[in-house]
PDB file of C-alpha atoms in Angstrom:
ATOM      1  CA  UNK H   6      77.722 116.810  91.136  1.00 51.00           C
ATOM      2  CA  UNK H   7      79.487 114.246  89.416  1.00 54.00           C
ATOM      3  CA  UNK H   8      78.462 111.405  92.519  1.00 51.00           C
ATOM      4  CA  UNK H   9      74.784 112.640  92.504  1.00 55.00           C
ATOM      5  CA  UNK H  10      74.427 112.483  88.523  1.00 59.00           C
ATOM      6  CA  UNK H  11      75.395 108.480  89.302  1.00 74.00           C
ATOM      7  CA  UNK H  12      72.600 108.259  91.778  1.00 80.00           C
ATOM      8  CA  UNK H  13      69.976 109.750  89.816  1.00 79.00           C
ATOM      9  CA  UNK H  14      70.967 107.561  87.402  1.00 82.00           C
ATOM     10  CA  UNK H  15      71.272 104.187  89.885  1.00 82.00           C
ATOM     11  CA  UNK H  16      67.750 104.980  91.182  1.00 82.00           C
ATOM     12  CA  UNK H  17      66.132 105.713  87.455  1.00 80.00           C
ATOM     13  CA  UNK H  18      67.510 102.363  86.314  1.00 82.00           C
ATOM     14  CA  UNK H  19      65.319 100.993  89.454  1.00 84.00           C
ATOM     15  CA  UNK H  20      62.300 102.462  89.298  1.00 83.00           C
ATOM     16  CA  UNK H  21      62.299 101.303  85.471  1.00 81.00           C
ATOM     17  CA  UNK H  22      62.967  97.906  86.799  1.00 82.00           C
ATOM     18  CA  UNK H  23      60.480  97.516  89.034  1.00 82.00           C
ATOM     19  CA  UNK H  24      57.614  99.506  86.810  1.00 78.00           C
ATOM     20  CA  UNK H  25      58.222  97.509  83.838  1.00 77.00           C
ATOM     21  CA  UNK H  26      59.737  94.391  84.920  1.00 76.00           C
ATOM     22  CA  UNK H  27      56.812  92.206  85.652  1.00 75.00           C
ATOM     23  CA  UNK H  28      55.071  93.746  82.484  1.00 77.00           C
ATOM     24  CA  UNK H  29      58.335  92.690  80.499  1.00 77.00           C
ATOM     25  CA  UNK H  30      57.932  88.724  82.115  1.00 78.00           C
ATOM     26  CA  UNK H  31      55.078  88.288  79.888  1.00 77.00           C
ATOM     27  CA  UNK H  32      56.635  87.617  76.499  1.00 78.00           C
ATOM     28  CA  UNK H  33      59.224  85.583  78.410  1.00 77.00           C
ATOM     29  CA  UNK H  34      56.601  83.244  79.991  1.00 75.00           C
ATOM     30  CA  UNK H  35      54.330  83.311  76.507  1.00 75.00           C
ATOM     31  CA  UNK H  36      57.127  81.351  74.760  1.00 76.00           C
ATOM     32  CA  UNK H  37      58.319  79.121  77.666  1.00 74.00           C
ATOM     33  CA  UNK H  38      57.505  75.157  77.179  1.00 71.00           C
ATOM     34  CA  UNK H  39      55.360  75.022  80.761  1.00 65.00           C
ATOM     35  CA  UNK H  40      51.765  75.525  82.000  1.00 66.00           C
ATOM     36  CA  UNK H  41      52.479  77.675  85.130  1.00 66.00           C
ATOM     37  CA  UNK H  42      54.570  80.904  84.745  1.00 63.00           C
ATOM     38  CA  UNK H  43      57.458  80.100  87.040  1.00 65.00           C
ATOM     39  CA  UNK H  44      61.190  79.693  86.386  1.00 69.00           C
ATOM     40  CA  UNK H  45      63.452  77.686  85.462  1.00 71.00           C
ATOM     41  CA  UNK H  46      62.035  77.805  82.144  1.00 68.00           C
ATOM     42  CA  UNK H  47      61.379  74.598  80.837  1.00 71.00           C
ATOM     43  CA  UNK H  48      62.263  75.368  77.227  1.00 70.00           C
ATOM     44  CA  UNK H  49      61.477  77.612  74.143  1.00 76.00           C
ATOM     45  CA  UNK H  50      57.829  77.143  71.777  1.00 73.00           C
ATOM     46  CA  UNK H  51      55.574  78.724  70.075  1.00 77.00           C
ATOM     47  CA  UNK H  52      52.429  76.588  70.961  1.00 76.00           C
ATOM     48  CA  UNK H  53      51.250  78.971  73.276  1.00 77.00           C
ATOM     49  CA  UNK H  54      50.364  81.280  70.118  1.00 80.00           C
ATOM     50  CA  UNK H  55      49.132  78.671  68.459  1.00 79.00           C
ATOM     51  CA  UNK H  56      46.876  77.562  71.385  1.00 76.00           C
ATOM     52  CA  UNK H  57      45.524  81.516  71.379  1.00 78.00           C
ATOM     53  CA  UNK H  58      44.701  81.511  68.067  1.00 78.00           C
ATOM     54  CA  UNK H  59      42.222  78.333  68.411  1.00 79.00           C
ATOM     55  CA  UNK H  60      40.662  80.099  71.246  1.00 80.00           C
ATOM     56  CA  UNK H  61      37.618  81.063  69.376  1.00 85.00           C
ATOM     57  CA  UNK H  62      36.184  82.676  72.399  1.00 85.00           C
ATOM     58  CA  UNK H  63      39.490  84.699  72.942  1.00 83.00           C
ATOM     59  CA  UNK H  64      39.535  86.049  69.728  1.00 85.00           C
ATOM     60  CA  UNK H  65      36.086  87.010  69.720  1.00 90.00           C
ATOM     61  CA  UNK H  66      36.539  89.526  72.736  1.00 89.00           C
ATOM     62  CA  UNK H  67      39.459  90.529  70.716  1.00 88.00           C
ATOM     63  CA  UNK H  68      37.305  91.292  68.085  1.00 90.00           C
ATOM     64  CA  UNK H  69      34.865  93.097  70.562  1.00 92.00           C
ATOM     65  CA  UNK H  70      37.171  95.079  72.246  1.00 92.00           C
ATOM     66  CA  UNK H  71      38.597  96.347  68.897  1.00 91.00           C
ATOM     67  CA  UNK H  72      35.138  97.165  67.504  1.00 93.00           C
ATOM     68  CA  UNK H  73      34.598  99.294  70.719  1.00 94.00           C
ATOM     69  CA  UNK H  74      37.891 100.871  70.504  1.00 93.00           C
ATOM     70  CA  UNK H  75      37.487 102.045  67.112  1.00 94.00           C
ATOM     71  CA  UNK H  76      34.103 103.393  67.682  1.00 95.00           C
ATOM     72  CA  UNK H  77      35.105 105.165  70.865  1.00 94.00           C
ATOM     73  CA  UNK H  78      37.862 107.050  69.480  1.00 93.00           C
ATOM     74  CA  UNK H  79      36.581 108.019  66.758  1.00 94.00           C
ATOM     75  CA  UNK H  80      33.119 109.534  68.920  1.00 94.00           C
ATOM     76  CA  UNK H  81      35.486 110.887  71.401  1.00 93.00           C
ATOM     77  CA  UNK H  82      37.791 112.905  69.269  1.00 93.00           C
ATOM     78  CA  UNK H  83      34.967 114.177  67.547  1.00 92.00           C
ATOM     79  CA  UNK H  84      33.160 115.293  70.215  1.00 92.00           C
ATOM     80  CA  UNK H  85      36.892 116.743  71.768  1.00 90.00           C
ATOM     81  CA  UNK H  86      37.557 118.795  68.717  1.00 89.00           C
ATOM     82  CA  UNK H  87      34.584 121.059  69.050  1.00 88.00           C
ATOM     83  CA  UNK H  88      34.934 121.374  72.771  1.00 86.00           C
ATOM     84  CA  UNK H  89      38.810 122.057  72.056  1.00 86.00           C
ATOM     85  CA  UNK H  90      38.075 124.471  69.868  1.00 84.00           C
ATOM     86  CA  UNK H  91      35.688 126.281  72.073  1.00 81.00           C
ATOM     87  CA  UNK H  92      38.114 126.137  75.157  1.00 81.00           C
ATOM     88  CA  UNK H  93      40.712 127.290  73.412  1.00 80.00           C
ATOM     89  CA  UNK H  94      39.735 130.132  70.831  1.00 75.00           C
ATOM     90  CA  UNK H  95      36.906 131.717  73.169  1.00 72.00           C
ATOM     91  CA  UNK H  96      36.697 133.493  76.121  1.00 72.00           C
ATOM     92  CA  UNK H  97      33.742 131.810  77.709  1.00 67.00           C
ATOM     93  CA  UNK H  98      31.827 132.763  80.961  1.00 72.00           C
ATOM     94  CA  UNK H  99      33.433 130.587  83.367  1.00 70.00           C
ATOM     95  CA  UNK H 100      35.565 128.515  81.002  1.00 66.00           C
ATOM     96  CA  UNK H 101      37.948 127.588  83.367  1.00 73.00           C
ATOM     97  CA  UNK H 102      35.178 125.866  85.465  1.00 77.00           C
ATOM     98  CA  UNK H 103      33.762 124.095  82.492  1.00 76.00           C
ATOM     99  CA  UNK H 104      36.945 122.609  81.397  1.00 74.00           C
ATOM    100  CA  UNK H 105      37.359 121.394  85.407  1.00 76.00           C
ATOM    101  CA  UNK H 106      34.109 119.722  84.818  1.00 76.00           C
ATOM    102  CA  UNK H 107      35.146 118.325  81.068  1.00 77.00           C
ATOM    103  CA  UNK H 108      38.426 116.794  83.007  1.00 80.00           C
ATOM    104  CA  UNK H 109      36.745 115.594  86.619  1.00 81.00           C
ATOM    105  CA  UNK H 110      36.554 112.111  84.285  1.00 82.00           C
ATOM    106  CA  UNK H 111      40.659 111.837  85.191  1.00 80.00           C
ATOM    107  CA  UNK H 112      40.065 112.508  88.831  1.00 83.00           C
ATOM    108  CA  UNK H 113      37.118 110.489  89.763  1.00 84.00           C
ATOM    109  CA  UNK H 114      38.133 106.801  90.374  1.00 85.00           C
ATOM    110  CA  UNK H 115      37.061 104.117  87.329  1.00 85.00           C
ATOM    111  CA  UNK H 116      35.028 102.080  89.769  1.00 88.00           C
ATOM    112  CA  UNK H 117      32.774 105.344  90.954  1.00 89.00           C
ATOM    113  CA  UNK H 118      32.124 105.871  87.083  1.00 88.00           C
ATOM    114  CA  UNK H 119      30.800 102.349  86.723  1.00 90.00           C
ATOM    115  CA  UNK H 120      28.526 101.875  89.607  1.00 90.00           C
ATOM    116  CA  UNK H 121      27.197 105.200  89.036  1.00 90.00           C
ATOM    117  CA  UNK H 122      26.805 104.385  85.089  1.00 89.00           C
ATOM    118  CA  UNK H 123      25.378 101.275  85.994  1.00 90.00           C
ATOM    119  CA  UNK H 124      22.771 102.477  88.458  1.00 90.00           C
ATOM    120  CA  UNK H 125      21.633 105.135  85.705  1.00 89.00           C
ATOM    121  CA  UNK H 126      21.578 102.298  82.640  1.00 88.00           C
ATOM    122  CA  UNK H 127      19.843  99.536  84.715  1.00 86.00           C
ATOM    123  CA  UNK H 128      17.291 101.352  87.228  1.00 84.00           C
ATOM    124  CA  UNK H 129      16.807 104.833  85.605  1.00 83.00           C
ATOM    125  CA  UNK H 130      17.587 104.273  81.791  1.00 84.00           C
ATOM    126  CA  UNK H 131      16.144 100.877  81.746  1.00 81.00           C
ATOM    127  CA  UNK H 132      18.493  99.714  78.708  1.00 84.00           C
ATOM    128  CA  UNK H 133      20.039  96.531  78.982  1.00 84.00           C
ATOM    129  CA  UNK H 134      23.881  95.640  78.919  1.00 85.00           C
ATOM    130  CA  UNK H 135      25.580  95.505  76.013  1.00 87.00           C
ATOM    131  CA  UNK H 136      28.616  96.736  74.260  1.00 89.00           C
ATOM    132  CA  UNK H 137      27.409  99.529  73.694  1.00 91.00           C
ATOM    133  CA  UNK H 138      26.661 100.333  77.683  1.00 91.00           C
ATOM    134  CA  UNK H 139      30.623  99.607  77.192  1.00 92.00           C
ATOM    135  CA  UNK H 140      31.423 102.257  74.449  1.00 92.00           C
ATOM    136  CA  UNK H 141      29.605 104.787  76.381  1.00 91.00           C
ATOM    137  CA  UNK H 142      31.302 104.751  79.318  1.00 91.00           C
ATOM    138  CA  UNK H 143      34.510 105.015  77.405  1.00 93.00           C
ATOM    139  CA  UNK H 144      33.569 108.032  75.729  1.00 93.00           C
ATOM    140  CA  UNK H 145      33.408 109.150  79.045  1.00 91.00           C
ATOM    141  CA  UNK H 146      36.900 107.983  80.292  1.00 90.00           C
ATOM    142  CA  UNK H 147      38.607 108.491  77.150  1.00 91.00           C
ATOM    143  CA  UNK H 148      37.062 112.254  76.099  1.00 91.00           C
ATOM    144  CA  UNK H 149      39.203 114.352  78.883  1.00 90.00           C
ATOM    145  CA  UNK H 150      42.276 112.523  77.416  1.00 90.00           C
ATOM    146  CA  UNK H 151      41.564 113.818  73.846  1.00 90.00           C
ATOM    147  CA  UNK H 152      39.824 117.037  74.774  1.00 89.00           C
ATOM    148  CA  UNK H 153      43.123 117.615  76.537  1.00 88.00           C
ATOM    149  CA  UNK H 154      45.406 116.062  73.205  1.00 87.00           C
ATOM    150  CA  UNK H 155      43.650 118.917  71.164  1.00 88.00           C
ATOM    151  CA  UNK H 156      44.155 121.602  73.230  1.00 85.00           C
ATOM    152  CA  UNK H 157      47.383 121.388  73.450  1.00 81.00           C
ATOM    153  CA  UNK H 158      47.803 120.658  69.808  1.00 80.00           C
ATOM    154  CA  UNK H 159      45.440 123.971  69.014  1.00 79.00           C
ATOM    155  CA  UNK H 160      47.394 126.293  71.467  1.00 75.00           C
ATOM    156  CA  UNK H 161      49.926 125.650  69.353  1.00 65.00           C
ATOM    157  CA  UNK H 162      49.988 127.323  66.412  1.00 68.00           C
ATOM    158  CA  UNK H 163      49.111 131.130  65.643  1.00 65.00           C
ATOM    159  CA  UNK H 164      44.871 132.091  66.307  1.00 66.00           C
ATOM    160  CA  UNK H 165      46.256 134.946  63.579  1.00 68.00           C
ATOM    161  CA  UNK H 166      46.470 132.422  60.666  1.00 69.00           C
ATOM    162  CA  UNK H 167      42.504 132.180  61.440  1.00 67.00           C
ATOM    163  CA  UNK H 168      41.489 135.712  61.753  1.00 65.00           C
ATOM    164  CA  UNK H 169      43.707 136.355  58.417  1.00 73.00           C
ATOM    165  CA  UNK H 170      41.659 133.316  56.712  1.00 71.00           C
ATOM    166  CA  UNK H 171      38.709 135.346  57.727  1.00 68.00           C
ATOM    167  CA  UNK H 172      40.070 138.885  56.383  1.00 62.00           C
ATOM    168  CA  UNK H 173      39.975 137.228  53.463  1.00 69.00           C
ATOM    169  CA  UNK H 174      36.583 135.985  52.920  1.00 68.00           C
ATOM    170  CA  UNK H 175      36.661 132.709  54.169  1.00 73.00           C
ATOM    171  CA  UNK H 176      33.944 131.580  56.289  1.00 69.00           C
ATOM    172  CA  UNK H 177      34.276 129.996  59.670  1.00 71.00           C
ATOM    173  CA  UNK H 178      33.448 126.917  58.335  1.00 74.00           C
ATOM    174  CA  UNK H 179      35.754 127.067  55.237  1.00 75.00           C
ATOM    175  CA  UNK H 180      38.715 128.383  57.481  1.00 74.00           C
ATOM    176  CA  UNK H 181      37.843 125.319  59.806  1.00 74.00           C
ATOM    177  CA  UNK H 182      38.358 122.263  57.047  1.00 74.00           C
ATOM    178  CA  UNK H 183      40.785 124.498  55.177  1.00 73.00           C
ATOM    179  CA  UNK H 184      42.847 125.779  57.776  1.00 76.00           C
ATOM    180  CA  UNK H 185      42.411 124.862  61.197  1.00 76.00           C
ATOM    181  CA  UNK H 186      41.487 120.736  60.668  1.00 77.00           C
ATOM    182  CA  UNK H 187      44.856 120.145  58.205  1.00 78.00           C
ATOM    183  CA  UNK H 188      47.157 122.522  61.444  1.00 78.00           C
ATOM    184  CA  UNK H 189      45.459 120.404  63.899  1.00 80.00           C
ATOM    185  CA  UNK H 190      45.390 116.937  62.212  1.00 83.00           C
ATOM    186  CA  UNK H 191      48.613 115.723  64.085  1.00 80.00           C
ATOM    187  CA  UNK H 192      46.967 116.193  67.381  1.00 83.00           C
ATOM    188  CA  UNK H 193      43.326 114.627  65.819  1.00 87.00           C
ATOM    189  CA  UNK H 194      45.665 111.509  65.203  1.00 85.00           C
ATOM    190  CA  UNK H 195      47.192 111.378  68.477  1.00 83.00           C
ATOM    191  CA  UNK H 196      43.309 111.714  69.734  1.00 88.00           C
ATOM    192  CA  UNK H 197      42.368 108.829  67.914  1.00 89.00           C
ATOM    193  CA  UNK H 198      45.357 106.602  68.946  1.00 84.00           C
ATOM    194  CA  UNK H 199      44.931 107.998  72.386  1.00 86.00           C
ATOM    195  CA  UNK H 200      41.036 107.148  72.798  1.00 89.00           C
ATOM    196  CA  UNK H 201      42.184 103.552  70.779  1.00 89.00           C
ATOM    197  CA  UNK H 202      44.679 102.410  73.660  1.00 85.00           C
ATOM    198  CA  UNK H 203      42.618 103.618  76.586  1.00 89.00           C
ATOM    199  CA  UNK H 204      39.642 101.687  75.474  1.00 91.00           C
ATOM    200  CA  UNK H 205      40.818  98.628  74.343  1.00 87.00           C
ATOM    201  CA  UNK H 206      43.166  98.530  77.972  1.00 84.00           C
ATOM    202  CA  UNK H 207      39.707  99.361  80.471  1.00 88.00           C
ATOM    203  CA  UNK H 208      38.792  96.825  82.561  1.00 89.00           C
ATOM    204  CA  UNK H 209      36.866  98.352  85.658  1.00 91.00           C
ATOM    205  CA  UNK H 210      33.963  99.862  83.503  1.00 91.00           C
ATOM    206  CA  UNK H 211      33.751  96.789  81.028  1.00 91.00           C
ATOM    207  CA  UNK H 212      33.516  94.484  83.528  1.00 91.00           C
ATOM    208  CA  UNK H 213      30.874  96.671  85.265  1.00 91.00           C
ATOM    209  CA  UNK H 214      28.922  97.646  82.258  1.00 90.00           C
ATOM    210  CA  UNK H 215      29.278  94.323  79.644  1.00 87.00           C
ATOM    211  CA  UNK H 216      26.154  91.967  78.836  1.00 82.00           C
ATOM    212  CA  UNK H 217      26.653  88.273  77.278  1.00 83.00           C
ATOM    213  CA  UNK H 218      29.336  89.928  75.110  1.00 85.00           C
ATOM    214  CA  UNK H 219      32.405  90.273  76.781  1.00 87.00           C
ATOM    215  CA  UNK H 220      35.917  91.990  75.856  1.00 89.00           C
ATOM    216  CA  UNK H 221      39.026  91.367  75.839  1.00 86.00           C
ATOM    217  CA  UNK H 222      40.422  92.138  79.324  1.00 87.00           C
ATOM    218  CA  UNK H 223      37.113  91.014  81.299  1.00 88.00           C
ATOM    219  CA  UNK H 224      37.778  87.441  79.282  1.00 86.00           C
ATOM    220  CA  UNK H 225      41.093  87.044  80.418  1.00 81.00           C
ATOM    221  CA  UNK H 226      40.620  88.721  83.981  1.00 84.00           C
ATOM    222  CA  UNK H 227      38.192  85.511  83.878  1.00 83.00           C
ATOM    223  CA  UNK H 228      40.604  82.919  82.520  1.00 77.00           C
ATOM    224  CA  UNK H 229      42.938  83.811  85.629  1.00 74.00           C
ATOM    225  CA  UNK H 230      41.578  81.284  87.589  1.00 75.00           C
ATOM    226  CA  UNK H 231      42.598  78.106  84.758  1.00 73.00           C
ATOM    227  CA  UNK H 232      45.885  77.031  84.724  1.00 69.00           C
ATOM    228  CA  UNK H 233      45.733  75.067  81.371  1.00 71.00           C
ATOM    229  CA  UNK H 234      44.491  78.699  80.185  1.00 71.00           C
ATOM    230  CA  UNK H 235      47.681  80.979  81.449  1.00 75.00           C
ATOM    231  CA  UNK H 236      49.916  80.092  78.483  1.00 75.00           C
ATOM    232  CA  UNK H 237      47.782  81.303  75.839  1.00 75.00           C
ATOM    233  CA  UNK H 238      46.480  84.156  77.564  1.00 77.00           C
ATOM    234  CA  UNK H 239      50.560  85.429  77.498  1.00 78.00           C
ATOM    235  CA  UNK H 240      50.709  84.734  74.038  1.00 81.00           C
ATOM    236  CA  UNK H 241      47.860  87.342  73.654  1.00 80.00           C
ATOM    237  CA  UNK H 242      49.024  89.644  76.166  1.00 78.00           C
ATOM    238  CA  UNK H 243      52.315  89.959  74.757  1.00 82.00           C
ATOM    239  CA  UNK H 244      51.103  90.525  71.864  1.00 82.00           C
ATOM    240  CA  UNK H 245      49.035  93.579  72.748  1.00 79.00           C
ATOM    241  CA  UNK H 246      52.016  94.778  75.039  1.00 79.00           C
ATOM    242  CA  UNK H 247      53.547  95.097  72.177  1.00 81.00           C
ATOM    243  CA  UNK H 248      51.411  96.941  70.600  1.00 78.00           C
ATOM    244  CA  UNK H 249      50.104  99.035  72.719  1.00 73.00           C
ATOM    245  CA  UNK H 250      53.562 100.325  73.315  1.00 78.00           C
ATOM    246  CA  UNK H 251      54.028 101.080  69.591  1.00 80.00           C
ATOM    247  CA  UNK H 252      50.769 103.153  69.633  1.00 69.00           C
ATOM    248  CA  UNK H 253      51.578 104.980  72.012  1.00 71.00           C
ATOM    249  CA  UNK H 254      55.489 106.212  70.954  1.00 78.00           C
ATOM    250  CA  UNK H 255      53.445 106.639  67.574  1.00 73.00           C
ATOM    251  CA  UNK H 256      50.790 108.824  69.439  1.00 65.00           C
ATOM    252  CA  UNK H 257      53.654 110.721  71.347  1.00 70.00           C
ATOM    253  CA  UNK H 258      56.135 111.004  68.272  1.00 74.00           C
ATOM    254  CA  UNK H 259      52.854 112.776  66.165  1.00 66.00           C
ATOM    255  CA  UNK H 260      52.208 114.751  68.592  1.00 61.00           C
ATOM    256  CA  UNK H 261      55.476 116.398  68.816  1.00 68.00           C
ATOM    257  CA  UNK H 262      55.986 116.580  65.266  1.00 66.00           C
ATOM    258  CA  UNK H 263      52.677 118.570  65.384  1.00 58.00           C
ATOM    259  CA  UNK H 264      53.798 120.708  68.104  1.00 56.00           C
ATOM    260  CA  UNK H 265      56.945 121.507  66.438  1.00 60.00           C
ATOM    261  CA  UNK H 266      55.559 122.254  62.466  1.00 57.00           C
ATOM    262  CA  UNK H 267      53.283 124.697  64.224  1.00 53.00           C
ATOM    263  CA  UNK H 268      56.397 127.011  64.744  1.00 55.00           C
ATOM    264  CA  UNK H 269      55.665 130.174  63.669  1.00 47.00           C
ATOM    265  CA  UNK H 270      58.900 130.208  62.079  1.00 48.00           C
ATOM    266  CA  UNK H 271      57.934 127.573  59.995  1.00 48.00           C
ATOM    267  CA  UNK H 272      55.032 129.186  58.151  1.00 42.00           C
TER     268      UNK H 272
END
């Protein structure tokens, strides 16, 4: 037992490694004294940073893709929290084919979703490119991801708390803001940080779906190809591995906390 405990351990410590590895090179290269990310490393600086924050252009995508995010996740979690609600408190005629359809958004590759959304926007809508072609189709990514945040977070707790609220006099409404919204507001946070990550991270729809306004990874997925350009682009890219990773142990951490307080045993 003792011998295979070591190997599980052995081969964990590898796939780690070779998961996170490469992503873990980037800060390493960002502050290495060298245009081309290779070692030896030629020495330590911080010009790199200084180089991205000239890059007007690179800090306007920034600014683009964090306009999206924010708009996306806060549409998508408010368009989850009804469906949640729905899916989770009512027996509907052929809910469990609904939420199948709600989630085929996980399943269906990104690319499919943008040629399909682009065929629709350009030849059948007739609207023009933008970023908010963008923001639509990351509703559409990001809303099984919070739909399925919520339910989890609503299954949580007691559905009795609600019917008592409504013994009482409250109406569905009241019991909603007064009850169910402040019970589920861990999980509505973990929605929002949720829909936040996975839109500021897309790539295949953006670059699909974006006009003369770019974002943040279609700009750098086109600065690839400049050498001169690499070191700053780290700089960035470290900076939003870093966090990205902090929003997301904050998303996970909130959402157990939530999880746990909705112990009956701690009402």
């Amino acid at each position: 037992m003792r011998g295979k405990f070591n190997i599980l351990w052995v081969y964990a410590g590898f796939f780690i490694i070779f998961l996170y590895g490469p992503v873990l090179l980037m800060p390493v290269f960002a502050l290495n004294d060298g245009t081309f990310a290779t070692f030896p490393l030629k020495g330590f600086t911080l010009k790199n940073f200084a180089a991205m924050a000239a890059n007007t252009s690179m800090i306007l995508a920034f600014q683009n893709s964090l306009k999206i995010a924010v708009f996306v996740a806060v549409l998508s979690t408010a368009l989850a929290i009804p469906a949640a609600l729905a899916l989770t408190r009512f027996r509907l005629p052929g809910g469990a084919a609904i939420q199948s359809f709600m989630m085929l958004p996980l399943v269906i590759p990104s690319i499919v979703i943008a040629v399909a959304l682009l065929v629709i926007i350009l030849k059948i809508l007739g609207i023009g490119l933008s970023l908010f072609t963008v923001a639509a189709g990351h509703v559409i990514v990001c809303l099984p991801f919070c739909i399925s945040v919520l339910m989890s977070r609503l299954e949580g707790f007691d559905p009795s708390l609600e019917e008592a609220s409504r013994d009482l006099g409250c109406g569905a409404w009241t019991t909603f803001w007064r009850l169910t919204f402040p019970l589920a507001l861990p999980g509505v946070i973990s929605s929002l940080l949720m829909g936040f990550i996975i839109s500021f991270d897309e790539f295949v729809i953006a670059f699909f779906l974006t006009g003369t306004e770019t974002t943040l990874p279609v700009y750098l997925f086109s600065q690839l190809r400049f050498p001169n350009k690499l070191p700053g682009v780290l700089a960035l890219g470290s900076l939003i591995l870093v966090g990205s990773a902090l929003l997301v142990i904050a998303a996970e951490v909130i959402r157990k906390r939530g999880v746990a307080s909705s112990n009956p045993g701690d009402f």
